[in-house]
Amino acid sequence: MKEEFNENIKEFETLLQKMASEIASGAVYEKLPPQELLNKTEAYITRLNNLTEKNEELMLTLKPEKAPTIKAMCKRLKQTLANFKEILLQNTADPLANSRLAFEQLRKVLTDGSDMLFLMREIRDNPSPLIDAILNFKRASEAKAQVVSIQAKEDVEPLLKYVLNRIDHFRAVLIDLEKKVGEMKQIMRELQEESLKILANKKLAKKDNTEDKTERKQLSLSNFNQTNQKEREQNVNG
């Protein structure tokens, strides 16, 4: 895989250099008719697009943690390549205007391609440690038995160290997570207890208020009855 990727990088770089050379020499320029401009560049454009798709898969395998960057950069370059051809294939009243627009996209191909080349070299030289260890182990296992015996120990060691380090890291994260879960449970229990206390106090206050109102009503009724009784007695005596 790494060998294939390295060969793809070399070919990709060569294509960019040839395109840049033809633009610099004037062999390809913006005043060419659309069809002629397409004829001179189509092979480069098609091959660059194919290499971009292949290299995207290889880069995602070698450096999965950079997936967002890889996908975004590959998408941008493929879109620029597609725009170039699409503009040249459009039928318009001013074909040379199409050539000028397409030529701008061609220059952008060189810029985006250079960015892609930089990313590919970076991933080639610094792949994910775990992936690199696995590939080295795979390569060693495909060699002769005697070589495997020697290389396997050397190639497996960094893999085992990496795996053990990750296990220790995950264990620490798990312990911390369990601690936080315990704290959250305690907070939930305290909130539940406080809520129950508040509800109980509200019910008690409501009950007391109801009893107080009932008592006041009873007193008012008693006073009313006593007043009526006195008035009746006064009327009789009068």
XYZ file of C-alpha atoms in Angstrom:
238
model
C 0.000 0.000 0.000
C 2.719 2.473 0.968
C 4.668 1.623 -2.179
C 1.581 2.145 -4.337
C 0.872 5.439 -2.610
C 4.422 6.632 -3.168
C 4.217 5.798 -6.887
C 0.913 7.652 -7.142
C 2.486 10.704 -5.530
C 5.320 10.677 -8.069
C 2.914 10.406 -10.993
C 0.657 13.097 -9.556
C 3.609 15.457 -9.184
C 4.804 14.715 -12.723
C 1.383 15.541 -14.176
C 1.255 18.858 -12.341
C 4.755 19.734 -13.549
C 3.878 18.936 -17.171
C 0.718 21.035 -17.023
C 2.579 23.946 -15.442
C 5.320 23.647 -18.074
C 2.847 23.720 -20.958
C 1.126 26.780 -19.517
C 4.453 28.538 -18.952
C 5.665 27.743 -22.475
C 2.449 28.973 -24.071
C 1.486 25.579 -25.473
C -1.707 25.877 -23.455
C -3.229 29.335 -23.112
C -6.577 31.004 -22.544
C -7.210 32.114 -26.158
C -7.333 28.591 -27.533
C -10.766 27.487 -28.812
C -12.580 25.372 -26.190
C -12.251 22.093 -28.073
C -8.545 22.593 -28.709
C -7.927 23.537 -25.090
C -9.784 20.411 -24.012
C -7.850 18.206 -26.430
C -4.526 19.455 -25.078
C -5.433 18.932 -21.427
C -8.062 16.190 -21.217
C -5.579 13.359 -20.649
C -4.011 15.257 -17.734
C -7.389 16.129 -16.241
C -8.724 12.577 -16.474
C -5.608 11.040 -14.957
C -5.461 13.598 -12.143
C -9.075 12.837 -11.283
C -8.399 9.080 -11.201
C -5.315 9.541 -9.043
C -7.226 11.810 -6.674
C -9.865 9.134 -6.114
C -7.256 6.414 -5.550
C -5.133 8.559 -3.274
C -8.155 9.590 -1.235
C -8.775 5.951 -0.287
C -5.106 5.375 0.489
C -4.822 8.511 2.613
C -7.963 7.647 4.581
C -6.441 4.244 5.308
C -3.007 5.543 6.257
C -4.204 8.518 8.311
C -7.878 8.072 9.310
C -7.664 10.816 11.937
C -7.254 13.382 9.128
C -10.381 12.203 7.313
C -12.171 15.613 7.302
C -9.148 17.367 5.765
C -8.558 14.589 3.236
C -12.177 14.479 2.091
C -12.496 18.255 1.849
C -9.300 18.660 -0.173
C -10.092 15.804 -2.554
C -13.621 17.093 -3.063
C -12.319 20.573 -3.891
C -9.806 19.298 -6.448
C -12.294 16.953 -8.135
C -14.817 19.786 -8.337
C -12.251 22.068 -9.986
C -11.386 19.359 -12.522
C -15.075 18.825 -13.276
C -15.684 22.575 -13.636
C -12.864 22.853 -16.167
C -14.365 20.244 -18.499
C -17.930 21.403 -17.966
C -17.124 24.992 -18.975
C -15.340 23.896 -22.145
C -18.223 21.640 -23.190
C -20.850 24.377 -22.864
C -22.288 25.835 -26.071
C -22.307 29.629 -25.827
C -22.289 32.613 -28.151
C -18.764 33.489 -27.025
C -16.605 30.321 -27.012
C -13.429 32.229 -26.164
C -15.088 33.496 -22.991
C -15.536 29.850 -22.036
C -11.860 29.250 -22.739
C -10.886 32.116 -20.434
C -13.115 30.825 -17.643
C -11.847 27.277 -18.097
C -8.248 28.485 -18.110
C -8.846 30.078 -14.700
C -10.050 26.693 -13.462
C -6.945 25.100 -14.965
C -4.751 27.432 -12.934
C -6.817 26.529 -9.883
C -6.152 22.849 -10.636
C -2.436 23.565 -10.253
C -3.014 25.397 -6.964
C -5.364 22.785 -5.511
C -3.120 20.031 -6.856
C -0.096 21.530 -5.095
C -2.025 21.572 -1.819
C -3.009 17.957 -2.401
C 0.593 17.008 -3.153
C 1.734 18.562 0.123
C -0.930 16.629 2.054
C -0.041 13.339 0.356
C 3.641 13.741 1.197
C 2.799 14.569 4.795
C 0.654 11.434 5.172
C 3.223 9.281 3.392
C 5.974 10.439 5.749
C 3.828 10.453 8.908
C 1.122 7.789 8.705
C -0.939 6.790 11.725
C 1.397 4.847 14.099
C -1.031 1.960 14.497
C -1.683 1.650 10.753
C 2.028 1.904 10.028
C 2.805 -0.855 12.524
C 0.137 -3.111 11.017
C 1.447 -2.536 7.494
C 5.004 -3.218 8.605
C 3.883 -6.412 10.281
C 1.981 -7.453 7.165
C 5.015 -6.766 5.014
C 7.201 -8.761 7.377
C 4.785 -11.690 7.368
C 4.992 -11.871 3.594
C 8.777 -12.159 3.624
C 10.770 -15.346 4.053
C 10.316 -17.317 7.264
C 13.729 -16.432 8.640
C 13.255 -12.751 7.930
C 9.790 -12.864 9.470
C 11.230 -14.289 12.659
C 13.605 -11.347 12.975
C 11.438 -8.518 11.699
C 8.193 -9.568 13.343
C 9.597 -8.966 16.818
C 10.797 -5.516 15.845
C 7.594 -4.603 14.012
C 5.177 -5.999 16.585
C 6.845 -4.246 19.511
C 5.701 -0.701 18.596
C 2.229 -2.042 17.857
C 2.001 -3.721 21.262
C 3.320 -0.619 23.008
C 0.786 1.530 21.216
C -2.091 -0.824 22.058
C -1.050 -1.029 25.719
C -0.776 2.749 25.946
C -4.247 3.121 24.459
C -5.627 0.575 26.940
C -4.121 2.547 29.836
C -5.593 5.725 28.423
C -9.046 4.187 28.022
C -8.858 2.762 31.549
C -8.073 6.211 32.961
C -10.906 7.742 30.947
C -13.287 5.027 32.167
C -12.332 5.590 35.812
C -12.860 9.314 35.422
C -16.174 8.696 33.680
C -17.347 6.368 36.462
C -16.405 9.013 39.019
C -18.404 11.652 37.175
C -21.384 9.294 36.877
C -21.245 8.716 40.644
C -21.194 12.467 41.238
C -24.152 12.957 38.913
C -26.109 10.233 40.718
C -25.432 11.937 44.061
C -26.604 15.276 42.664
C -29.756 13.628 41.314
C -30.473 12.035 44.700
C -30.046 15.380 46.453
C -32.299 17.111 43.941
C -34.908 14.406 44.365
C -34.821 14.723 48.160
C -35.095 18.513 47.988
C -37.995 18.259 45.542
C -39.844 15.828 47.818
C -39.305 18.133 50.804
C -40.649 21.115 48.874
C -43.719 19.156 47.762
C -44.332 17.904 51.310
C -44.063 21.439 52.731
C -46.448 22.766 50.101
C -49.003 20.065 50.898
C -48.690 20.761 54.637
C -49.052 24.506 54.120
C -52.085 23.953 51.909
C -53.657 21.682 54.529
C -53.037 24.214 57.312
C -54.473 26.981 55.162
C -57.589 24.931 54.431
C -58.110 24.112 58.110
C -57.636 27.771 59.044
C -60.227 28.881 56.503
C -62.681 26.253 57.766
C -62.152 27.370 61.351
C -62.715 31.030 60.409
C -65.916 30.117 58.600
C -67.152 28.216 61.624
C -66.385 31.170 63.919
C -68.138 33.572 61.575
C -71.222 31.364 61.471
C -71.243 31.073 65.265
C -70.984 34.855 65.661
C -73.757 35.331 63.135
C -76.042 32.951 65.020
C -75.290 34.637 68.352
C -76.075 38.061 66.906
C -79.402 36.888 65.509
C -80.309 35.337 68.852
C -79.654 38.599 70.698
C -81.741 40.575 68.223
C -84.674 38.202 68.637
C -84.459 38.456 72.428
C -84.443 42.258 72.263
C -87.490 42.251 70.025
C -89.376 40.007 72.440
C -88.523 42.164 75.456
C -89.414 45.317 73.586
